[in-house]
CSV table of C-alpha atoms in Angstrom, one decimal:
chain,number,residue,atom,x,y,z
F,30,PHE,CA,69.6,-32.2,27.6
F,31,THR,CA,73.0,-32.3,25.9
F,32,ILE,CA,73.0,-28.5,25.6
F,33,ILE,CA,72.2,-28.0,29.2
F,34,LEU,CA,74.9,-30.3,30.5
F,35,GLY,CA,77.5,-29.6,27.8
F,36,LEU,CA,77.1,-25.8,27.6
F,37,GLY,CA,76.6,-25.8,31.4
F,38,GLY,CA,80.0,-27.3,31.6
F,39,TYR,CA,81.5,-24.6,29.3
F,40,LEU,CA,79.8,-22.0,31.4
F,41,LEU,CA,81.5,-23.4,34.5
F,42,ILE,CA,84.9,-23.3,32.7
F,43,VAL,CA,84.7,-19.7,31.6
F,44,THR,CA,83.2,-18.6,35.0
F,45,GLN,CA,86.2,-20.2,36.8
F,46,GLY,CA,88.6,-18.7,34.3
F,47,ALA,CA,87.2,-15.2,34.9
F,48,ALA,CA,87.3,-15.7,38.6
F,49,ILE,CA,91.0,-16.9,38.5
F,50,LEU,CA,91.9,-13.9,36.5
F,51,LEU,CA,90.1,-11.4,38.8
F,52,SER,CA,91.5,-13.1,41.9
F,53,ASP,CA,95.0,-12.9,40.5
F,54,ILE,CA,95.0,-9.3,39.5
F,55,THR,CA,93.1,-7.9,42.4
F,56,ASP,CA,94.2,-10.1,45.3
F,57,MET,CA,90.6,-10.8,46.1
F,58,SER,CA,89.6,-14.2,47.3
F,59,PHE,CA,88.5,-16.8,44.7
F,60,LEU,CA,85.0,-16.8,46.1
F,61,ALA,CA,84.6,-13.0,45.9
F,62,SER,CA,86.0,-13.0,42.3
F,63,LEU,CA,83.7,-15.8,41.4
F,64,ILE,CA,80.6,-13.9,42.7
F,65,ILE,CA,81.7,-10.7,40.8
F,66,ALA,CA,82.2,-12.6,37.5
F,67,TRP,CA,78.9,-14.5,37.9
F,68,PHE,CA,77.0,-11.3,38.8
F,69,SER,CA,78.4,-9.5,35.8
F,70,TYR,CA,77.5,-11.9,33.0
F,71,THR,CA,74.2,-13.0,34.6
F,72,LEU,CA,72.9,-9.4,34.9
F,73,PHE,CA,73.9,-8.6,31.4
F,74,THR,CA,72.5,-11.7,29.8
F,75,MET,CA,69.1,-11.4,31.6
F,76,TYR,CA,68.6,-7.9,30.3
F,77,SER,CA,70.4,-7.8,26.9
F,78,GLY,CA,68.9,-10.8,25.0
F,79,SER,CA,70.5,-12.6,22.1
F,80,LYS,CA,71.2,-9.5,20.0
F,81,GLY,CA,73.0,-7.8,22.9
F,82,VAL,CA,75.1,-10.9,23.4
F,83,ILE,CA,76.1,-10.9,19.7
F,84,ILE,CA,77.2,-7.3,20.0
F,85,THR,CA,79.4,-8.1,23.0
F,86,ASP,CA,80.8,-11.1,21.3
F,87,THR,CA,81.9,-9.0,18.3
F,88,LEU,CA,83.4,-6.3,20.5
F,89,MET,CA,85.1,-9.0,22.6
F,90,PHE,CA,86.6,-10.6,19.6
F,91,LEU,CA,88.0,-7.4,18.2
F,92,LEU,CA,89.5,-6.4,21.6
F,93,PHE,CA,90.9,-9.8,22.4
F,94,MET,CA,92.4,-10.3,19.0
F,95,THR,CA,94.0,-6.9,18.9
F,96,ALA,CA,95.4,-7.2,22.4
F,97,THR,CA,96.8,-10.7,21.8
F,98,VAL,CA,98.6,-9.8,18.5
F,99,VAL,CA,100.2,-6.7,20.0
F,100,PHE,CA,101.1,-8.6,23.2
F,101,VAL,CA,102.7,-11.5,21.3
F,102,VAL,CA,104.6,-9.2,19.0
F,103,TYR,CA,106.1,-7.3,22.0
F,104,ILE,CA,107.0,-10.5,23.9
F,105,VAL,CA,108.6,-12.2,20.8
F,106,ASP,CA,110.6,-9.1,20.0
F,107,ASP,CA,111.8,-9.0,23.7
F,108,PHE,CA,113.0,-12.7,23.2
F,109,GLY,CA,115.1,-11.6,20.3
F,110,GLY,CA,112.7,-12.5,17.5
F,111,ILE,CA,110.8,-15.7,16.7
F,112,SER,CA,113.8,-17.6,15.2
F,113,THR,CA,116.0,-16.9,18.3
F,114,ALA,CA,113.1,-17.7,20.7
F,115,ILE,CA,112.5,-21.1,19.0
F,116,THR,CA,116.2,-21.9,19.0
F,117,ASP,CA,116.5,-21.0,22.7
F,118,LEU,CA,113.3,-23.0,23.6
F,119,ALA,CA,114.7,-26.0,21.8
F,120,ARG,CA,117.8,-25.9,24.0
F,121,LEU,CA,115.8,-25.5,27.2
F,122,GLU,CA,117.1,-28.3,29.5
F,123,SER,CA,114.4,-28.0,32.2
F,124,LYS,CA,111.7,-29.0,29.7
F,125,GLU,CA,113.5,-31.0,27.1
F,126,GLY,CA,111.4,-31.6,23.9
F,127,ILE,CA,108.9,-28.8,24.6
F,128,ALA,CA,109.5,-27.2,21.2
F,129,SER,CA,109.3,-30.5,19.3
F,130,TRP,CA,106.3,-31.3,17.2
F,131,THR,CA,104.9,-33.7,19.8
F,132,GLY,CA,105.8,-31.5,22.9
F,133,ILE,CA,107.0,-33.2,26.0
F,134,ILE,CA,106.2,-37.0,25.9
F,135,GLY,CA,107.3,-40.1,27.8
F,136,GLU,CA,106.8,-41.6,31.2
F,137,GLY,CA,104.8,-39.4,33.5
F,138,THR,CA,103.2,-37.4,30.7
F,139,SER,CA,99.9,-37.7,28.9
F,140,TRP,CA,101.5,-39.5,25.9
F,141,ALA,CA,104.1,-42.2,26.3
F,142,THR,CA,105.1,-42.3,22.6
F,143,PRO,CA,104.9,-40.1,19.5
F,144,LEU,CA,102.2,-42.4,18.1
F,145,GLU,CA,99.9,-42.0,21.0
F,146,TYR,CA,100.3,-38.2,20.6
F,147,VAL,CA,99.5,-38.4,16.9
F,148,ILE,CA,96.4,-40.5,17.5
F,149,TRP,CA,95.2,-38.1,20.2
F,150,ALA,CA,95.8,-35.1,18.0
F,151,VAL,CA,94.0,-36.6,15.1
F,152,VAL,CA,91.0,-37.6,17.2
F,153,MET,CA,90.8,-34.2,18.9
F,154,ASP,CA,91.1,-32.4,15.5
F,155,ILE,CA,88.3,-34.5,14.0
F,156,ALA,CA,86.2,-34.0,17.1
F,157,TRP,CA,86.6,-30.2,17.0
F,158,ALA,CA,85.9,-30.2,13.3
F,159,PHE,CA,82.5,-31.7,14.3
F,160,VAL,CA,82.1,-29.1,17.0
F,161,TYR,CA,82.8,-26.2,14.6
F,162,ALA,CA,80.3,-27.6,12.2
F,163,VAL,CA,77.3,-28.4,14.5
F,164,GLY,CA,78.1,-26.8,17.9
F,165,PRO,CA,75.1,-25.1,19.4
F,166,TRP,CA,76.9,-21.8,19.8
F,167,GLN,CA,77.7,-21.9,16.1
F,168,ALA,CA,74.3,-23.0,15.0
F,169,SER,CA,72.5,-20.4,17.1
F,170,ARG,CA,74.5,-17.6,15.4
F,171,HIS,CA,74.0,-19.1,12.0
F,172,LEU,CA,70.2,-19.0,12.4
F,173,MET,CA,70.4,-15.3,13.0
F,174,ALA,CA,72.5,-14.6,9.9
F,175,ARG,CA,71.1,-12.5,7.0
F,176,ASP,CA,71.6,-15.3,4.4
F,177,GLU,CA,73.6,-18.4,3.7
F,178,HIS,CA,76.4,-16.5,2.1
F,179,VAL,CA,77.0,-14.7,5.5
F,180,VAL,CA,77.1,-18.0,7.2
F,181,LEU,CA,79.6,-19.5,4.8
F,182,ARG,CA,81.9,-16.4,4.8
F,183,ALA,CA,81.8,-16.2,8.6
F,184,ALA,CA,82.4,-19.9,9.1
F,185,ILE,CA,85.5,-20.0,6.8
F,186,LEU,CA,86.8,-16.8,8.3
F,187,ALA,CA,86.4,-18.2,11.7
F,188,CYS,CA,88.7,-21.1,10.7
F,189,PHE,CA,91.4,-18.5,9.9
F,190,PHE,CA,91.0,-16.7,13.3
F,191,VAL,CA,91.0,-20.0,15.2
F,192,ILE,CA,94.2,-21.0,13.5
F,193,VAL,CA,95.8,-17.6,14.2
F,194,LEU,CA,94.7,-17.5,17.8
F,195,GLN,CA,95.8,-21.0,18.5
F,196,MET,CA,99.2,-20.4,17.1
F,197,LEU,CA,99.6,-17.1,19.1
F,198,ILE,CA,98.2,-18.3,22.4
F,199,TYR,CA,99.8,-21.8,22.5
F,200,GLY,CA,103.0,-20.5,21.0
F,201,ILE,CA,103.4,-17.7,23.4
F,202,GLY,CA,102.4,-20.0,26.3
F,203,GLY,CA,105.4,-22.3,25.3
F,204,LEU,CA,107.7,-19.4,24.9
F,205,MET,CA,106.9,-18.1,28.4
F,206,ASN,CA,109.2,-21.0,29.7
F,207,LEU,CA,112.2,-18.9,28.5
F,208,ALA,CA,111.2,-16.3,31.1
F,209,ASN,CA,109.8,-18.5,33.9
F,210,ALA,CA,109.5,-22.3,33.5
F,211,ASP,CA,107.8,-22.8,36.9
F,212,ILE,CA,104.5,-20.8,36.6
F,213,THR,CA,101.7,-22.6,38.5
F,214,PRO,CA,98.8,-23.0,37.9
F,215,SER,CA,99.4,-23.2,34.1
F,216,GLU,CA,96.1,-21.3,33.5
F,217,THR,CA,97.8,-18.1,34.8
F,218,VAL,CA,100.7,-18.0,32.3
F,219,MET,CA,99.2,-15.2,30.3
F,220,ILE,CA,98.2,-13.3,33.4
F,221,TRP,CA,101.8,-13.5,34.8
F,222,ALA,CA,103.2,-12.4,31.5
F,223,ALA,CA,100.8,-9.4,31.3
F,224,LYS,CA,101.8,-8.3,34.8
F,225,THR,CA,105.6,-8.8,34.6
F,226,LEU,CA,106.9,-8.8,30.9
F,227,VAL,CA,105.1,-6.0,29.2
F,228,PRO,CA,104.4,-2.2,29.8
F,229,GLU,CA,101.5,-1.6,32.2
F,230,PHE,CA,99.1,-0.3,29.5
F,231,LEU,CA,99.7,-3.3,27.2
F,232,GLY,CA,99.3,-5.7,30.2
F,233,ALA,CA,96.1,-4.0,31.1
F,234,LEU,CA,94.8,-4.2,27.5
F,235,LEU,CA,95.5,-8.0,27.4
F,236,LEU,CA,93.9,-8.6,30.7
F,237,THR,CA,90.8,-6.6,29.7
F,238,GLY,CA,90.6,-8.7,26.5
F,239,ILE,CA,90.8,-11.9,28.5
F,240,VAL,CA,88.1,-10.7,30.9
F,241,ALA,CA,85.9,-9.6,28.0
F,242,ALA,CA,86.4,-12.9,26.3
F,243,ALA,CA,85.4,-14.9,29.5
F,244,LEU,CA,82.3,-12.8,30.3
F,245,SER,CA,81.2,-12.6,26.7
F,246,SER,CA,81.5,-16.4,26.3
F,247,ALA,CA,79.7,-16.9,29.6
F,248,SER,CA,76.8,-14.7,28.5
F,249,THR,CA,76.5,-16.7,25.3
F,250,PHE,CA,76.5,-20.1,27.1
F,251,LEU,CA,74.1,-18.8,29.7
F,252,SER,CA,71.6,-17.6,27.2
F,253,LEU,CA,71.7,-20.9,25.2
F,254,VAL,CA,71.3,-23.0,28.4
F,255,GLY,CA,68.5,-20.8,29.7
F,256,PHE,CA,66.6,-21.0,26.4
F,257,SER,CA,67.1,-24.8,26.3
F,258,VAL,CA,65.8,-25.2,29.8
F,259,GLY,CA,62.7,-23.4,28.9
F,260,ASN,CA,62.0,-25.0,25.5
F,261,ASP,CA,63.5,-28.5,25.6
F,262,ILE,CA,62.7,-29.8,29.1
F,263,GLY,CA,59.3,-31.5,29.2
F,264,SER,CA,57.0,-32.8,26.5
F,265,THR,CA,56.0,-29.3,25.4
F,266,PRO,CA,57.9,-26.0,25.5
F,267,LEU,CA,57.0,-23.7,28.3
F,268,ALA,CA,54.9,-20.6,27.6
F,269,LEU,CA,57.8,-18.3,28.3
F,270,THR,CA,57.5,-14.6,29.0
F,271,VAL,CA,60.5,-12.3,29.3
F,272,ASN,CA,60.4,-12.5,33.1
F,273,ALA,CA,60.0,-16.3,33.1
F,274,THR,CA,63.1,-16.5,30.8
F,275,ARG,CA,65.1,-14.3,33.1
F,276,LYS,CA,64.1,-16.4,36.2
F,277,ILE,CA,65.3,-19.6,34.4
F,278,MET,CA,68.6,-18.0,33.5
F,279,LEU,CA,69.1,-16.8,37.1
F,280,VAL,CA,68.4,-20.3,38.5
F,281,THR,CA,70.7,-21.8,35.9
F,282,SER,CA,73.5,-19.4,36.7
F,283,LEU,CA,73.1,-20.0,40.4
F,284,ILE,CA,73.6,-23.7,39.9
F,285,VAL,CA,76.7,-23.1,37.9
F,286,LEU,CA,78.0,-20.7,40.6
F,287,VAL,CA,77.7,-23.4,43.2
F,288,CYS,CA,79.5,-26.0,41.0
F,289,CYS,CA,82.2,-23.5,40.2
F,290,TYR,CA,83.1,-23.2,43.9
F,291,PHE,CA,83.2,-26.9,44.6
F,292,PHE,CA,84.7,-28.3,41.3
F,293,PRO,CA,88.6,-27.8,41.1
F,294,PRO,CA,89.6,-25.7,38.1
F,295,ASN,CA,91.1,-27.7,35.2
F,296,ILE,CA,90.2,-25.4,32.4
F,297,PHE,CA,92.2,-26.6,29.4
F,298,TRP,CA,91.5,-30.3,29.7
F,299,PHE,CA,87.8,-29.8,30.7
F,300,MET,CA,87.4,-27.6,27.7
F,301,LEU,CA,88.7,-30.3,25.4
F,302,PHE,CA,86.5,-32.9,27.0
F,303,ILE,CA,83.3,-30.9,26.6
F,304,GLY,CA,84.1,-30.3,23.0
F,305,THR,CA,84.5,-34.1,22.4
F,306,VAL,CA,81.1,-34.7,24.1
F,307,PHE,CA,79.4,-32.4,21.5
F,308,ALA,CA,81.3,-34.1,18.7
F,309,SER,CA,80.1,-37.6,19.7
F,310,SER,CA,76.5,-36.6,20.5
F,311,TRP,CA,75.8,-33.9,18.0
F,312,GLY,CA,78.3,-34.7,15.2
F,313,PRO,CA,76.8,-37.9,13.7
F,314,VAL,CA,73.3,-36.7,14.1
F,315,GLY,CA,74.0,-33.2,12.6
F,316,LEU,CA,75.7,-34.6,9.5
F,317,MET,CA,73.3,-37.5,8.9
F,318,SER,CA,70.3,-35.3,9.3
F,319,ILE,CA,71.5,-33.4,6.3
F,320,TRP,CA,73.0,-36.1,4.1
F,321,SER,CA,71.2,-39.3,5.1
F,322,LYS,CA,67.9,-40.3,3.6
F,323,ARG,CA,67.4,-43.0,6.3
F,324,ILE,CA,67.8,-41.3,9.6
F,325,THR,CA,64.5,-41.0,11.6
F,326,LYS,CA,63.4,-38.7,14.3
F,327,ASP,CA,63.8,-41.4,16.9
F,328,ALA,CA,67.2,-42.4,15.6
F,329,ALA,CA,68.4,-38.8,15.9
F,330,PHE,CA,67.2,-38.6,19.5
F,331,TRP,CA,68.7,-41.9,20.7
F,332,GLY,CA,71.9,-41.2,18.7
F,333,MET,CA,72.5,-38.0,20.6
F,334,VAL,CA,71.6,-39.6,23.9
F,335,SER,CA,73.9,-42.6,23.4
F,336,GLY,CA,76.8,-40.5,22.0
F,337,PHE,CA,76.6,-38.3,25.0
F,338,PHE,CA,76.6,-41.0,27.7
F,339,MET,CA,79.0,-43.3,26.0
F,340,ASN,CA,81.5,-40.5,26.0
F,341,VAL,CA,80.9,-39.2,29.5
F,342,ILE,CA,80.7,-42.7,31.2
F,343,PRO,CA,84.1,-43.9,30.0
F,344,ALA,CA,85.7,-40.5,30.7
F,345,THR,CA,84.2,-40.7,34.2
F,346,ILE,CA,85.5,-44.2,34.8
F,347,ASP,CA,89.0,-43.1,33.7
F,348,TYR,CA,88.8,-39.9,35.9
F,349,LEU,CA,87.8,-41.9,39.0
F,350,GLY,CA,90.7,-44.3,38.4
F,351,ILE,CA,88.5,-47.3,38.0
F,352,TYR,CA,90.1,-48.2,34.7
F,353,HIS,CA,92.7,-46.1,32.9
F,354,MET,CA,92.4,-45.6,29.1
F,355,PRO,CA,94.0,-43.4,26.5
F,356,GLU,CA,92.4,-39.9,26.5
F,357,TYR,CA,91.0,-40.4,23.0
F,358,TYR,CA,89.0,-43.5,23.8
F,359,PRO,CA,85.8,-41.7,25.2
F,360,PRO,CA,85.2,-39.6,22.0
F,361,VAL,CA,85.9,-42.6,19.7
F,362,ILE,CA,83.6,-44.9,21.8
F,363,GLY,CA,80.8,-42.2,22.0
F,364,THR,CA,80.9,-41.5,18.2
F,365,ALA,CA,81.0,-45.1,17.2
F,366,VAL,CA,78.0,-46.0,19.5
F,367,SER,CA,76.1,-43.0,18.3
F,368,VAL,CA,76.5,-44.0,14.7
F,369,ALA,CA,75.6,-47.6,15.5
F,370,VAL,CA,72.5,-46.6,17.4
F,371,ILE,CA,71.4,-44.3,14.6
F,372,LEU,CA,71.7,-47.1,12.0
F,373,VAL,CA,69.9,-49.7,14.1
F,374,VAL,CA,67.0,-47.4,15.2
F,375,SER,CA,66.6,-46.0,11.6
F,376,ALA,CA,66.4,-49.6,10.2
F,377,ARG,CA,63.4,-50.2,12.6
F,378,GLY,CA,61.6,-47.0,11.6
F,379,LYS,CA,60.6,-45.0,8.5
F,380,VAL,CA,61.2,-41.5,7.5
F,381,SER,CA,57.9,-39.6,7.1
F,382,ARG,CA,57.0,-37.8,4.0
F,383,GLU,CA,57.1,-34.5,5.8
F,384,GLU,CA,60.6,-35.2,7.2
F,385,ASN,CA,61.8,-36.2,3.7
F,386,ILE,CA,60.4,-33.0,2.1
F,387,TYR,CA,62.0,-30.9,4.8
F,388,ARG,CA,65.4,-32.5,4.3
F,389,LEU,CA,65.2,-32.0,0.5
F,390,ARG,CA,64.3,-28.3,1.0
F,391,LEU,CA,67.4,-27.9,3.0
F,392,HIS,CA,69.4,-28.8,-0.1
F,393,ARG,CA,67.6,-26.3,-2.2
F,394,PRO,CA,69.2,-22.8,-2.0
F,395,PRO,CA,67.0,-19.9,-1.0
F,396,LEU,CA,66.0,-17.8,-4.0
F,397,SER,CA,67.8,-14.7,-2.7
F,398,ASP,CA,71.1,-16.5,-2.4
F,399,ILE,CA,71.2,-17.6,-6.0
F,400,ASP,CA,73.2,-14.6,-7.0
F,401,ARG,CA,76.4,-14.5,-9.0
F,402,ALA,CA,77.9,-11.4,-7.3
F,403,LYS,CA,77.2,-12.7,-3.8
F,404,THR,CA,78.7,-16.1,-4.8
F,405,LYS,CA,81.9,-14.5,-6.1
F,406,ILE,CA,82.4,-12.7,-2.8
F,407,THR,CA,81.8,-15.8,-0.8
F,408,LEU,CA,84.4,-17.7,-2.9
F,409,LEU,CA,87.0,-15.3,-1.6
F,410,ALA,CA,86.9,-17.0,1.8
F,411,PRO,CA,88.0,-20.4,0.7
F,412,LEU,CA,90.4,-18.8,-1.8
F,413,GLY,CA,92.1,-17.4,1.3
F,414,LEU,CA,92.4,-20.9,2.7
F,415,VAL,CA,94.2,-21.9,-0.5
F,416,ALA,CA,96.6,-19.1,-0.1
F,417,TYR,CA,97.2,-20.0,3.6
F,418,GLY,CA,97.8,-23.7,2.8
F,419,ALA,CA,100.3,-22.8,0.0
F,420,LEU,CA,102.2,-20.1,2.0
F,421,MET,CA,102.2,-21.5,5.6
F,422,PRO,CA,104.6,-24.4,4.9
F,423,PHE,CA,107.3,-22.0,3.8
F,424,LEU,CA,106.8,-19.8,6.9
F,425,LEU,CA,106.9,-22.8,9.2
F,426,LEU,CA,110.1,-24.0,7.7
F,427,LYS,CA,111.8,-20.6,8.0
F,428,TYR,CA,110.5,-19.5,11.4
F,429,TYR,CA,110.1,-22.9,13.2
F,430,VAL,CA,111.8,-25.9,11.6
F,431,ILE,CA,115.2,-24.3,10.8
F,432,PRO,CA,115.5,-22.5,14.1
F,433,TYR,CA,114.4,-25.7,16.0
F,434,GLN,CA,116.8,-27.9,14.1
F,435,ILE,CA,119.6,-25.4,14.8
F,436,GLY,CA,118.8,-25.5,18.5
F,437,THR,CA,118.7,-29.3,18.6
F,438,GLY,CA,121.7,-29.8,16.3
F,439,GLN,CA,119.6,-31.7,13.7
F,440,ILE,CA,120.1,-29.2,10.9
F,441,SER,CA,121.9,-30.5,7.8
F,442,PRO,CA,125.7,-29.8,7.6
F,443,ASP,CA,125.1,-27.3,4.8
F,444,GLY,CA,122.5,-25.5,6.8
F,445,SER,CA,119.5,-26.8,4.8
F,446,VAL,CA,116.4,-28.4,6.3
F,447,ASN,CA,116.8,-32.0,7.6
F,448,TRP,CA,113.7,-33.7,6.2
F,449,ASN,CA,114.2,-36.8,8.3
F,450,THR,CA,112.4,-35.1,11.3
F,451,GLY,CA,108.8,-34.9,12.3
F,452,GLU,CA,109.0,-31.1,12.6
F,453,ALA,CA,109.9,-30.8,8.9
F,454,LEU,CA,107.4,-33.3,7.6
F,455,ILE,CA,104.5,-31.9,9.5
F,456,THR,CA,104.8,-28.6,7.6
F,457,LEU,CA,103.6,-30.4,4.5
F,458,THR,CA,100.3,-31.4,6.2
F,459,VAL,CA,99.2,-27.8,6.2
F,460,PHE,CA,99.1,-27.8,2.4
F,461,MET,CA,97.7,-31.4,2.2
F,462,LEU,CA,94.8,-30.4,4.5
F,463,HIS,CA,93.8,-26.9,3.8
F,464,VAL,CA,94.1,-26.7,0.0
F,465,PRO,CA,92.0,-29.8,-0.9
F,466,LEU,CA,89.3,-28.8,1.7
F,467,ALA,CA,89.3,-25.2,0.3
F,468,LEU,CA,88.9,-26.4,-3.3
F,469,MET,CA,86.1,-28.7,-2.2
F,470,ALA,CA,84.4,-25.8,-0.4
F,471,MET,CA,84.7,-23.6,-3.6
F,472,LYS,CA,83.1,-26.3,-5.7
F,473,VAL,CA,80.2,-26.8,-3.2
F,474,ILE,CA,79.6,-23.1,-3.0
F,475,TRP,CA,79.7,-22.6,-6.8
F,476,ASP,CA,77.4,-25.6,-7.5
F,477,ARG,CA,74.9,-24.5,-4.9
F,478,TYR,CA,74.6,-20.8,-5.8
F,479,ASP,CA,75.6,-20.5,-9.4
F,480,PRO,CA,72.5,-19.0,-11.3
F,481,ARG,CA,73.5,-20.8,-14.5
F,482,SER,CA,73.3,-24.3,-13.1
F,483,ASN,CA,70.4,-26.4,-14.4
F,484,ARG,CA,68.9,-26.8,-10.9
F,485,ASN,CA,69.0,-23.1,-10.1
F,486,GLN,CA,67.7,-22.2,-13.5
F,487,LYS,CA,64.6,-24.3,-12.7
F,488,ILE,CA,64.3,-22.6,-9.2
F,489,LEU,CA,64.5,-19.2,-10.8
F,490,ARG,CA,61.9,-20.0,-13.5
F,491,ARG,CA,59.5,-21.6,-11.0
F,492,ALA,CA,59.8,-18.4,-8.8
F,493,SER,CA,59.3,-16.2,-11.8
F,494,LEU,CA,56.1,-18.1,-12.8
F,495,LYS,CA,54.8,-17.9,-9.3
F,496,GLN,CA,55.5,-14.2,-9.1
F,497,ASN,CA,53.7,-13.6,-12.5
F,498,LYS,CA,50.7,-15.5,-11.1
F,499,GLY,CA,50.8,-13.4,-7.9
F,500,VAL,CA,51.9,-16.3,-5.7
F,501,GLU,CA,54.6,-15.7,-3.1
F,502,PRO,CA,57.7,-17.9,-4.0
F,503,ASN,CA,58.8,-20.4,-1.4
């Protein structure tokens, strides 16, 4: 149910995004662009399957990442370099404060004070940490991976690329104000830049990357929603054939198509909202199902249901203007209610022996993954996070803080960093966050897969004995 509504919402977002892009670059009507985008990903998803979607996801990522990096480098160079661009943005009178660590705040904005922005940012970051950990689009890919080492390497590397893409996309979006501060709607900023600020080939490459990203994401969400409709609705899964699955996906995509036409596009904020819905409904259940000995099947079910509705209902009340609340309230309320429901329902039930054994087996590494060579390679991923956390504060100081303080006049008289500003202090949080988490990840990986640990020695000996007796090891 949560997959159908949540990922259905994401499918709506990316479909609208692709339609807006096609409409803007071709001068077709929004409806015609919407139908073309819908037809493209629906036809592909129906006939390619999950493996085909994975291939297009990979190609999309390579294309979009390459196009974005080249595009940003060209634009920043045209603005005189990153330092000059940041200084000029800090001096932009039409949008005062846009280059600050909080962005534009105050009356008439989403955040009246810096504290409100900090609370919102922390809540959103924690929510999206849950999403990256247990989101269905992540979990579905992890289940297809060759082994746990591939999952861990890919998950940590994904953190890198999320960081890089966010800095590039959000950063260049802000810098676009130096060229044109009145682009509306805001979702078309990159499209406008691709059409007016870069050579035709580079603009076409970026637009192709954006279209590929939208259609690839849509195919992923449609496949997950379609499979969920077939397997999760009703007391027993449907006896699905290939044709039946295709029909379900077609009907699902038609419903989304109709919703796309009638719902006004609000892509950025709707994307954030859907993410928090998964955080409050899937987050507590996902983590407690692994680490808690007490959570029961019923508790997991009602925890997901309550987390979903107690996020959506407050958000709907705020959206309709019935009662206005800070934007971070719905995910906090949903998560708190989900945890409370899980604890209450678990206290009234009992974990079965089969459920307990299954959970314990999740904590036992597969025999093929207990490998020193594989483990050393996997450890390189969190080691990269350590390097990032140690290096990035210096880069931020040089290319963001100092140019910003020069632009605002906050720089110290001797030209050194003024540490009494939020922009300077926030650079330290990169080290404080990434390095401890990376070291924790390295310890967990080493403890789980080191062949010399006592637990893994027992697993290897047990497997060897079973093999000698002609029994297939578990």
